[in-house]
Every structure is written in structure tokens, then in C-alpha cells.
mmCIF file of C-alpha atoms in Angstrom:
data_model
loop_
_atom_site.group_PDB
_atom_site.id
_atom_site.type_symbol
_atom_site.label_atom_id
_atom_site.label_comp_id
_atom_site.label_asym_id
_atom_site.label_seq_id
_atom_site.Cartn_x
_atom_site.Cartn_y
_atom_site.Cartn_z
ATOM 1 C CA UNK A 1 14.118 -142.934 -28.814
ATOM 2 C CA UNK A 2 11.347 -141.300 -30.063
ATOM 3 C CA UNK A 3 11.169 -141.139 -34.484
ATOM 4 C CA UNK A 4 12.804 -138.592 -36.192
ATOM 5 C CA UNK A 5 10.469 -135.442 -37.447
ATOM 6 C CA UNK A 6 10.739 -134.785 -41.041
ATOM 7 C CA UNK A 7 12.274 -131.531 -41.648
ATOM 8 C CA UNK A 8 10.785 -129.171 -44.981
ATOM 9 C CA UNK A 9 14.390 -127.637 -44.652
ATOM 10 C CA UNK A 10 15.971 -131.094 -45.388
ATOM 11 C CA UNK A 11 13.843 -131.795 -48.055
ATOM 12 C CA UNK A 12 13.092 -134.566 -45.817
ATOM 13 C CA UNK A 13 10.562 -137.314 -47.345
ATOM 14 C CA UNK A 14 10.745 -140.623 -44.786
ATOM 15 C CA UNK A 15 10.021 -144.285 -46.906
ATOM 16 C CA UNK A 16 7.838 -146.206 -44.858
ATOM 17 C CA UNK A 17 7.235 -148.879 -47.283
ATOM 18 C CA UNK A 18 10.227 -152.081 -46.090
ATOM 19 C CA UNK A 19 9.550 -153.252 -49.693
ATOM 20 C CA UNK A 20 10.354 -150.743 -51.475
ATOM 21 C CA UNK A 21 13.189 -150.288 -49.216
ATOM 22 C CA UNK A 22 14.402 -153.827 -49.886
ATOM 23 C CA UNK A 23 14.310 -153.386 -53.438
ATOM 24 C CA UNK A 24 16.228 -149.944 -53.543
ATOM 25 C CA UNK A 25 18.658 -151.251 -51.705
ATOM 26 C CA UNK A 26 19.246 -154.666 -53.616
ATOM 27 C CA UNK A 27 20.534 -152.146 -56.584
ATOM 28 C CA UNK A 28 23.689 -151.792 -55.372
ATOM 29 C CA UNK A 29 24.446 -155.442 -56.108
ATOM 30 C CA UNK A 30 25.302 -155.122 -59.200
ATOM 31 C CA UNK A 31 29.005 -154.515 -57.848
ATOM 32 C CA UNK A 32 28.834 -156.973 -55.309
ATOM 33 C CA UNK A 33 32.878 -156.703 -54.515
ATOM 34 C CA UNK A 34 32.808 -152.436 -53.312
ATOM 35 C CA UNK A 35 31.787 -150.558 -50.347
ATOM 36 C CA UNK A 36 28.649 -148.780 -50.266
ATOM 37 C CA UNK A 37 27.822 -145.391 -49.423
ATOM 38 C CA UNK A 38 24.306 -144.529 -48.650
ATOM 39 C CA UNK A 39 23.545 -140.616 -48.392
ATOM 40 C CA UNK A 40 20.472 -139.374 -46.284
ATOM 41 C CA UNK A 41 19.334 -142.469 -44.090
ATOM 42 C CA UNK A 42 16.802 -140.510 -42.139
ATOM 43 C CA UNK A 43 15.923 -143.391 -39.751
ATOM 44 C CA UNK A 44 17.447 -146.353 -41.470
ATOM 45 C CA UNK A 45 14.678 -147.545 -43.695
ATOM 46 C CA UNK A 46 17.226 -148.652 -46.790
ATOM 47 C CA UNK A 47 19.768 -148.733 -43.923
ATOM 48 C CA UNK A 48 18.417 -151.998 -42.231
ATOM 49 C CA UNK A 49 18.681 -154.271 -45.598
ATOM 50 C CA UNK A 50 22.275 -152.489 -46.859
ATOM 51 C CA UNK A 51 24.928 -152.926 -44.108
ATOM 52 C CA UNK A 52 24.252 -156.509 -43.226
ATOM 53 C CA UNK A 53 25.091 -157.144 -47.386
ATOM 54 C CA UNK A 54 28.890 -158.526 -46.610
ATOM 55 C CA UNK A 55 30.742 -155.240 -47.854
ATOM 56 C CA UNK A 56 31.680 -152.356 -46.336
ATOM 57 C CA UNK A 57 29.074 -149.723 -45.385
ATOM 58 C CA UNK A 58 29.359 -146.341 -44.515
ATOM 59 C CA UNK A 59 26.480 -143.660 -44.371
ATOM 60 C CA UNK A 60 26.441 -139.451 -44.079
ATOM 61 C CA UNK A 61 23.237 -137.484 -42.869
ATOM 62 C CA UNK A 62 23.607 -134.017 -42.262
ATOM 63 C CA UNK A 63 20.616 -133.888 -39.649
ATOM 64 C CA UNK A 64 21.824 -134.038 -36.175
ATOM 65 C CA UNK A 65 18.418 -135.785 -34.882
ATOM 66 C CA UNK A 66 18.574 -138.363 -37.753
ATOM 67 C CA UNK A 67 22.254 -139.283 -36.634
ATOM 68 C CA UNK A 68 21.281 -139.522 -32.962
ATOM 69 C CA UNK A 69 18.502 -141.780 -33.882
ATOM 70 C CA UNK A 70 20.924 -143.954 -36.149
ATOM 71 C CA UNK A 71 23.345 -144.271 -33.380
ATOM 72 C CA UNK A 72 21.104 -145.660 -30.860
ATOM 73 C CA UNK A 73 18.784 -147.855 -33.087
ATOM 74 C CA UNK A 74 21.929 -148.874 -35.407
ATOM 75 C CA UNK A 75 24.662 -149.381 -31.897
ATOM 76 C CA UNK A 76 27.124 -151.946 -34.535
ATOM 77 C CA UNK A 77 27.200 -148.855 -37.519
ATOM 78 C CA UNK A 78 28.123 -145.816 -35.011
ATOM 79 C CA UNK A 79 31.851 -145.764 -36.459
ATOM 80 C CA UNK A 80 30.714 -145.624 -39.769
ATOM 81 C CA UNK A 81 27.888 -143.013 -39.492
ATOM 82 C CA UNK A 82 28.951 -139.734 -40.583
ATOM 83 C CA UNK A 83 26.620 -136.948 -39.486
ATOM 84 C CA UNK A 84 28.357 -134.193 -42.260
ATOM 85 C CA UNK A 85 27.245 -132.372 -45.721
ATOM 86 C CA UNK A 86 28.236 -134.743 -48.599
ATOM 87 C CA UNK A 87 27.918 -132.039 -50.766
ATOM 88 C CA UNK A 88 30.964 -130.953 -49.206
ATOM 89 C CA UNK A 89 32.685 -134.193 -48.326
ATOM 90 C CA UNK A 90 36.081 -135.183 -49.798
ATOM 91 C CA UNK A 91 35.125 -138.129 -51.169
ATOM 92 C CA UNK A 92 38.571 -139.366 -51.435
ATOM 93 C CA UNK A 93 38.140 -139.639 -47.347
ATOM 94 C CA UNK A 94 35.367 -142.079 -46.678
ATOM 95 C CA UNK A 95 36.848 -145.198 -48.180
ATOM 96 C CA UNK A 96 40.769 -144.386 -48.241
ATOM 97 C CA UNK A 97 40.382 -143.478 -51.746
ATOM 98 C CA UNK A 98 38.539 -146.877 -53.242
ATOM 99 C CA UNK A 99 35.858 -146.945 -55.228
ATOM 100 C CA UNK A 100 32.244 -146.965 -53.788
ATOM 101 C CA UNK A 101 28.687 -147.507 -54.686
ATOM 102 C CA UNK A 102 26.888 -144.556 -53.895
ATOM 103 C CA UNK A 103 22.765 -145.049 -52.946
ATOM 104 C CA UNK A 104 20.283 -143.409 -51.221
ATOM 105 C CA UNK A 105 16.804 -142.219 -50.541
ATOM 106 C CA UNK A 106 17.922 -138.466 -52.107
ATOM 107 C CA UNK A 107 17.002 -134.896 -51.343
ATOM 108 C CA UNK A 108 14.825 -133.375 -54.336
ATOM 109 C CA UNK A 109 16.509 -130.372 -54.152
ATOM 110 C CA UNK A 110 19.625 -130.863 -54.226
ATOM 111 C CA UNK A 111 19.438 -134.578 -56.450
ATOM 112 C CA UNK A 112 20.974 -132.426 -59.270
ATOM 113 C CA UNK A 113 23.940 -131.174 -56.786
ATOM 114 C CA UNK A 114 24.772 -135.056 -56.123
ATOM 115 C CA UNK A 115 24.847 -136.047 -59.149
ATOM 116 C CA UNK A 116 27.368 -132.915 -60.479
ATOM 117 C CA UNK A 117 29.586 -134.188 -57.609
ATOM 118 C CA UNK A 118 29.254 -137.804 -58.449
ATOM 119 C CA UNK A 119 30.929 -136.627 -62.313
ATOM 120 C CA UNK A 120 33.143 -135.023 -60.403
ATOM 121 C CA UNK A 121 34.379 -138.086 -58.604
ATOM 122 C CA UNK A 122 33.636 -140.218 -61.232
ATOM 123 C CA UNK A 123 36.903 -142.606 -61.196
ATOM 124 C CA UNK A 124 35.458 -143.179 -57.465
ATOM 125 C CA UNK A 125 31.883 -143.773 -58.134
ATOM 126 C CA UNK A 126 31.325 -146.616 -60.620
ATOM 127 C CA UNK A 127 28.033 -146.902 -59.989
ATOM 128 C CA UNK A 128 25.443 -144.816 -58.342
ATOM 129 C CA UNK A 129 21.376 -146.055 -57.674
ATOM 130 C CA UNK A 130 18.861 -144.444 -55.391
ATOM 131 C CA UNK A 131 15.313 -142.733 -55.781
ATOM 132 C CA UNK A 132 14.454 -139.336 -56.958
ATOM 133 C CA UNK A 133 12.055 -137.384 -58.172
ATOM 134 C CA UNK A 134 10.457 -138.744 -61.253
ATOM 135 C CA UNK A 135 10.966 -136.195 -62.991
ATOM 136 C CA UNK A 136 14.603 -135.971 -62.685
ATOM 137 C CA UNK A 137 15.046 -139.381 -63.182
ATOM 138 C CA UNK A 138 13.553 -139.186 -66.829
ATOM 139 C CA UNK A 139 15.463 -136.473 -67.439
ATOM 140 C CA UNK A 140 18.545 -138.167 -66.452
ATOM 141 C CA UNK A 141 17.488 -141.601 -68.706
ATOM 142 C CA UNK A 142 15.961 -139.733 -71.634
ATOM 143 C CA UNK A 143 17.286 -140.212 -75.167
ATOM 144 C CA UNK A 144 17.945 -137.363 -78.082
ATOM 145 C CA UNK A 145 14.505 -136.087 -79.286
ATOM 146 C CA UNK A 146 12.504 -135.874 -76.437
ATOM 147 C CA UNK A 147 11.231 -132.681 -74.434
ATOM 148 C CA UNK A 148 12.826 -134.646 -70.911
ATOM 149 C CA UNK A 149 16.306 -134.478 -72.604
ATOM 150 C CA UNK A 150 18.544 -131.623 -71.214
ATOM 151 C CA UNK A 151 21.632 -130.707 -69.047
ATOM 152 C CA UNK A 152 21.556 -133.541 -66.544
ATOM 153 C CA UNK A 153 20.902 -136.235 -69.830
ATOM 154 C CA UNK A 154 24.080 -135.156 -71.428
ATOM 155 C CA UNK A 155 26.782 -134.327 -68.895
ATOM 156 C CA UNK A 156 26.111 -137.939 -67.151
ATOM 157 C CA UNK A 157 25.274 -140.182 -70.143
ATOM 158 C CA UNK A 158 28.331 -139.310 -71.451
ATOM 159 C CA UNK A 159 30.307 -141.099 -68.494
ATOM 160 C CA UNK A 160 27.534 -143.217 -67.246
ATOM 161 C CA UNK A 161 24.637 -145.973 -68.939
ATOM 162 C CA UNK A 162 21.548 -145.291 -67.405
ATOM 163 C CA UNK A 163 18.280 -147.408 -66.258
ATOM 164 C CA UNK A 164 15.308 -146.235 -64.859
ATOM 165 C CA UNK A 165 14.418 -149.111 -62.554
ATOM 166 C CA UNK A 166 11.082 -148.173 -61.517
ATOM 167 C CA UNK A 167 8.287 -145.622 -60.225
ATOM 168 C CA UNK A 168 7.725 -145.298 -56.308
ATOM 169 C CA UNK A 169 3.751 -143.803 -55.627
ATOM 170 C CA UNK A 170 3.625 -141.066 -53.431
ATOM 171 C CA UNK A 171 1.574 -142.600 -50.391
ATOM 172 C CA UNK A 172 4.594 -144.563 -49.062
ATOM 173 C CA UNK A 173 6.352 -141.573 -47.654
ATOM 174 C CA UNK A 174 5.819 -139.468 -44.659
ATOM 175 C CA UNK A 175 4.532 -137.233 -45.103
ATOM 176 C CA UNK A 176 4.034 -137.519 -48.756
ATOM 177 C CA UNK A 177 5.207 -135.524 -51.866
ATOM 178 C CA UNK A 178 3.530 -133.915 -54.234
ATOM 179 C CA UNK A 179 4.892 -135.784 -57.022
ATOM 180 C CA UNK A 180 5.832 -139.703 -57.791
ATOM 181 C CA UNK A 181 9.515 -141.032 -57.458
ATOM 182 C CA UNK A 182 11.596 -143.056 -59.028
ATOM 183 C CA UNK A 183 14.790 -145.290 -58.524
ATOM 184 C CA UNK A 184 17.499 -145.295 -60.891
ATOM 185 C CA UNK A 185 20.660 -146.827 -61.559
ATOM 186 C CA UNK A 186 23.902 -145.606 -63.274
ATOM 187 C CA UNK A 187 26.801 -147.497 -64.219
ATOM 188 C CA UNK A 188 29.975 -146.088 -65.540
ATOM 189 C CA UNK A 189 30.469 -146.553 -69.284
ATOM 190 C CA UNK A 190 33.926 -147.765 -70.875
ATOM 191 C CA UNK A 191 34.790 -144.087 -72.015
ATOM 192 C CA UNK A 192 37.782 -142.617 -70.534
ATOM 193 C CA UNK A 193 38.214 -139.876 -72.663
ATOM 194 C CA UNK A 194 35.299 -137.801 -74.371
ATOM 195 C CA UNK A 195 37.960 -136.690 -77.170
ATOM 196 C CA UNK A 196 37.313 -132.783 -76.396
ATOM 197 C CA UNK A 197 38.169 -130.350 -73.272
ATOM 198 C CA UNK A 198 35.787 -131.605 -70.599
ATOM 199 C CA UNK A 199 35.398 -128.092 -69.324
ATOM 200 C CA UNK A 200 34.551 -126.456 -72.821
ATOM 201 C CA UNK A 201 31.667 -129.778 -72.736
ATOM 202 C CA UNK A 202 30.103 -128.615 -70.439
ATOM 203 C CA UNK A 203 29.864 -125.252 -71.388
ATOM 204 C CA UNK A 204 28.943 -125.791 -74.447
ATOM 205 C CA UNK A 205 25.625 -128.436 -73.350
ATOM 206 C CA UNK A 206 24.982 -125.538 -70.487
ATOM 207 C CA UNK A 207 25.096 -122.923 -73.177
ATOM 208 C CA UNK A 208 23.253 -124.289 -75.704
ATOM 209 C CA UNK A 209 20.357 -125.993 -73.523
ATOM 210 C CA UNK A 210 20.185 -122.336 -71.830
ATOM 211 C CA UNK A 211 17.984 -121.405 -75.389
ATOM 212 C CA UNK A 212 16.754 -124.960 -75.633
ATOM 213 C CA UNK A 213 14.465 -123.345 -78.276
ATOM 214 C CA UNK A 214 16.883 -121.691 -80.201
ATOM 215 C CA UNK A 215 19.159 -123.422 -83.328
ATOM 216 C CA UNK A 216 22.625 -123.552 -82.180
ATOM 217 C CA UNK A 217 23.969 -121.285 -84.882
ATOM 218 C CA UNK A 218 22.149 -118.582 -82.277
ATOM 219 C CA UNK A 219 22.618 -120.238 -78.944
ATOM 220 C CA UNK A 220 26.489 -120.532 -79.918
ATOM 221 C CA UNK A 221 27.204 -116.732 -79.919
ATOM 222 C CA UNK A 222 27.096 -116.113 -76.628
ATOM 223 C CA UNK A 223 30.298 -118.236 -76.262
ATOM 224 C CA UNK A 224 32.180 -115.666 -78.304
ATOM 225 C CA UNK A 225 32.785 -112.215 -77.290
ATOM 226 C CA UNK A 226 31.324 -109.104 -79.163
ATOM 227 C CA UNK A 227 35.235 -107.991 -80.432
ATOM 228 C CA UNK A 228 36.047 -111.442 -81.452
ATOM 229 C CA UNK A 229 33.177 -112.872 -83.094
ATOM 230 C CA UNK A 230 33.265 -116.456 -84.646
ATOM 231 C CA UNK A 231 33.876 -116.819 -88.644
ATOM 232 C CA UNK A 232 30.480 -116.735 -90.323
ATOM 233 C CA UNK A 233 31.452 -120.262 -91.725
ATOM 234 C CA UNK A 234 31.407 -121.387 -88.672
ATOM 235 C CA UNK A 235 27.791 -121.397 -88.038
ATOM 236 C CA UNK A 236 27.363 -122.680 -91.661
ATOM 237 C CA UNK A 237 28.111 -126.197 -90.218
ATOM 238 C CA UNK A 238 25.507 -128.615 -90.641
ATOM 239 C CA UNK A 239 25.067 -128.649 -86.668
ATOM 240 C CA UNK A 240 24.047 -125.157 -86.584
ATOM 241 C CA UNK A 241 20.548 -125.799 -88.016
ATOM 242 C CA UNK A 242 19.742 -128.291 -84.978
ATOM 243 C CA UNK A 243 18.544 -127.499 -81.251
ATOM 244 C CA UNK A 244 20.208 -129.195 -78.468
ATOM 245 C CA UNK A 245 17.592 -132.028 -77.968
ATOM 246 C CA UNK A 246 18.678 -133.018 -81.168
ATOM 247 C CA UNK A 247 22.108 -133.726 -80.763
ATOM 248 C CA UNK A 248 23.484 -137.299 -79.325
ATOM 249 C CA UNK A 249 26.655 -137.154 -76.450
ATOM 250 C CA UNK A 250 29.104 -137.596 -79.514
ATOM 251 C CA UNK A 251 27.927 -134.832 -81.469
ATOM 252 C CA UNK A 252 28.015 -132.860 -78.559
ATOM 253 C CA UNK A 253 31.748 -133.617 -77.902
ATOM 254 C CA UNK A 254 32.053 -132.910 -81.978
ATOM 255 C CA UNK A 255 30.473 -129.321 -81.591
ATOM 256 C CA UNK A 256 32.656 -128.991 -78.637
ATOM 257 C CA UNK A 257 35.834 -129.295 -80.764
ATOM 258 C CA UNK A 258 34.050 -127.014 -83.437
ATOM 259 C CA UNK A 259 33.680 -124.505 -81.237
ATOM 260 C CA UNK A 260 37.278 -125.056 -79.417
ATOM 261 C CA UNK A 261 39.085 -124.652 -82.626
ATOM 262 C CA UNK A 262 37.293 -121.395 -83.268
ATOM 263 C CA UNK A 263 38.335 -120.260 -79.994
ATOM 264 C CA UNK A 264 41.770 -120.975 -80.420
ATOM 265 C CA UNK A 265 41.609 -118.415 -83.614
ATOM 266 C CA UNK A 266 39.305 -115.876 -82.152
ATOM 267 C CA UNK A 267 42.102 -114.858 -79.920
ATOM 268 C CA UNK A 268 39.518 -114.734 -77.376
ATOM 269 C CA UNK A 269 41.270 -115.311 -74.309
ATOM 270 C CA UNK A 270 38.522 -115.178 -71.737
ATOM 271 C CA UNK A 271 34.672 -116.482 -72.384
ATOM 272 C CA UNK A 272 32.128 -113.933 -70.901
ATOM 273 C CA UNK A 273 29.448 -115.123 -68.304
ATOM 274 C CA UNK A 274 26.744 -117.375 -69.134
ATOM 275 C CA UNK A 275 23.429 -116.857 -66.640
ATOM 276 C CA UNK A 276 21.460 -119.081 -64.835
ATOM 277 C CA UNK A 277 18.014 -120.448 -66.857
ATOM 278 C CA UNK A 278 15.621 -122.993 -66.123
ATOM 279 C CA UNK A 279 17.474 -125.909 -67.923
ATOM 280 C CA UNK A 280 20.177 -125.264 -65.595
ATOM 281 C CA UNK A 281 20.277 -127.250 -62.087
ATOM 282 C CA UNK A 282 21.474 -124.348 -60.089
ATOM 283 C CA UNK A 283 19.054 -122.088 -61.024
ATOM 284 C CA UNK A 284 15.820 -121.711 -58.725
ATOM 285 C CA UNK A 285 13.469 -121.808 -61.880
ATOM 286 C CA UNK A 286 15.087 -125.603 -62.679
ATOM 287 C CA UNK A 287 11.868 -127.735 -63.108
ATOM 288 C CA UNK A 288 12.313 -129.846 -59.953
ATOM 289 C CA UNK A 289 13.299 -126.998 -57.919
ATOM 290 C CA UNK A 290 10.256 -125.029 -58.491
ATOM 291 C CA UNK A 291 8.539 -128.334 -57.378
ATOM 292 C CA UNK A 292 9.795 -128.914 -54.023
ATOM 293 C CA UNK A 293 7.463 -131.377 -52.202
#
């Protein structure tokens, strides 16, 4: 069968490098004893050094051609390729409801969307590795103070310790992206409880990193609506004078209860609308979205 043509509508970016591949794939050993879920195979580049690893391997591309190719150059894997959308997967489903390792060779554009559904299924997913773009991948491994910190550096360091392994160049890919990659690793933390509503979190980093720029005493307000404004003591906290760079996960989940217990006696029973910015994933001005390879 003939190779697979990379598709702009996939985001589709083909490794060519078997090095590379090697080593991305060797990640997922750090838990040896789980199966392994590898999103996006393409044509089996990481696919060839991952399911002959003695664990249980499944794999889910959503492009037809990709799975036909898979099928005939993989004959010993067709039961366990899934040609389907893991964005909308019930990941409950692929392993019977064990835990998996979850790897791949991922999408730029929708990298963000994975990793919202992999804190979704956290108690599933103790450990996730793959390459992305660079970009993202700092983002995701960056620490308080630093202009790379944001949305995606919050919401999954506070579940998940995270490495960035190493920089992939952009001339082993067909056909190559504009930007560098990167492969990361992230390995659920001991915390089973952040000690505040989970929901409120992450409306409150989503809020707050919407005006990146802004001090949270002003950023804050738009939680509360116009007829039920918050105390002005409350935005005398010491917090209030910081911007959301600033903050580590556990003053996050501290503001969080801050602004929960103002809530609760604002009699505010519903919180109004928050739009879309750049610092959010979802939004087509997000940093990596605007630069699609």
C-alpha cells in the first residue's frame, strides 16, 4: 500500500526520523506494568517500537487512510486499532476502565483539547508523554514568573509533575512545520484533593489569565455580577496586588476559596459569562493556534 498523504486538515505532521521515534516512545516506560494508548499513529512511526513493549497496546486515528494503512502494514494490531475521534472517546471504553499511559505524536491544534480531556480522566491517565509544539510544551512545564506561564501551566501542574524531555528540529517531519517540537512527560502528582471547588479553579485561573496584564483585584470583578458586587475588603487581600503569573497552584486554590466564600455571601446565584481571549485554549487567537504549521 502506497504511504499515507499528510492531510493540513489533520494537522497532520509525519516523523520520519526512527530515532526520535524510539526515544518518544521509550517514555512510556516509566509505568512499565499499564497499557498504552497512543493517539494519532499516522503510519506507525512510534507505533513500530510501542506494541512489541510486553503490555497492552491500543491506538485511535481518526483518518480513514491512516487506519487502512495501519491495518495492512500492522496485520497482528488490527483488533486494537481504533479508527475514531479521541476527543470524543469514552475513555472508560478502551481498557475496561484501567488505567493507561497515554502517548503520541499530537495534533498542534488540538494538543490543548487532549490535554483538557486527559484532566478530565485523570484517575485513568497516570501518566501522559508525547511531542508537541514547543511552544506548548513550555507553557505546560513553565514555573510562576515567567511570560510562558498561563492556563495550560496551572490547571495540569496542579494534578500532574511535569518534564520537558527534549526539543525535536523541524526537518524530521514531512512535510515540515514551521516551528520546533518538543516531547514531554507528565506524571500524576500525590494530590487528590486541591482543597477548593475544582470547577470554581478553573474559573478562577481562566478568569484571571483572561487580563494576564491586569492585578487580580481588577481581573476578579468580572466573577461577580454588577447587583451583587464583592465587599471592597475583599480585594484588599494581599493577593489582589499580584497578576496571575505570579501566583503558584496553591495560591491559586487559596484565591479560589477567597473568592468562593464571597460568593456564598454575594447571594449571587449564577456567575455571568466569561469570553474567549488569547490565554485561553479554545479561542482561535490562543498562541499555538494562530501558529498552525
Amino acid at each position: 500500500m502506497k504511504q499515507v498523504r499528510p492531510k493540513k486538515n489533520l494537522g497532520q505532521h509525519f516523523l520520519t526520523d526512527l530515532g526520535i521515534a524510539r526515544r518518544i516512545a521509550d517514555t512510556v516506560d516509566a509505568y512499565p506494568e499499564i497499557p498504552v494508548l497512543e493517539i494519532g499513529p499516522g503510519m506507525g512511526v512510534m507505533t513500530q517500537f510501542l506494541y512489541p513493549k510486553d503490555r497492552e497496546f491500543k491506538c485511535v486515528e481518526i483518518d480513514t487512510e491512516s487506519v487502512a494503512y495501519l491495518n495492512e502494514n500492522f496485520p497482528r494490531l488490527r483488533d486494537n486499532i481504533i479508527g475514531a475521534d479521541f476527543l470524543r472517546m469514552d475513555l472508560n471504553e478502551v481498557f475496561g476502565g484501567r488505567q493507561f499511559v497515554l502517548t503520541g505524536n499530537y495534533p498542534y491544534d488540538i494538543s490543548s483539547q487532549i490535554f483538557f480531556k486527559m484532566l478530565d480522566n485523570k484517575e485513568l491517565i497516570p501518566c501522559c508523554t508525547g511531542m508537541i509544539q514547543r511552544e506548548v510544551a513550555l507553557r505546560i512545564a513553565s514555573e510562576p514568573g515567567n511570560k510562558a506561564y498561563g492556563i495550560l501551566s496551572v490547571l495540569i501542574q496542579a494534578w500532574y509533575d511535569t518534564e520537558y524531555l527534549f526539543t525535536v528540529d523541524e526537518h524530521v517531519f514531512n512535510p515540515p512545520p514551521k516551528v520546533k517540537s518538543a516531547v514531554i512527560r507528565m506524571t500524576r502528582n500525590k494530590v487528590t484533593d486541591l482543597g477548593c471547588d475544582e470547577a470554581l479553579f478553573k474559573r478562577v485561573v481562566k478568569t484571571t489569565f483572561n487580563q494576564r496584564r491586569k492585578m487580580l483585584r481588577v481581573s476578579l470583578r468580572q466573577i461577580f455580577n454588577g447587583d451583587n458586587a464583592a465587599r471592597p475588603e475583599f480585594f484588599e487581600h494581599e493577593l489582589m496586588t499580584k497578576r496571575p503569573e505570579q501566583l503558584t497552584v496553591q495560591q491559586f486554590v487559596e484565591l479560589t476559596n477567597l473568592v468562593e466564600k464571597e460568593l456564598a455571601g454575594s447571594n449571587s446565584p449564577e456567575l455571568p459569562e466569561i469570553p474567549e481571549c488569547p490565554e485561553s485554549p479554545d479561542c482561535p487567537e490562543y498562541p499555538e493556534n494562530k501558529k498552525k504549521p
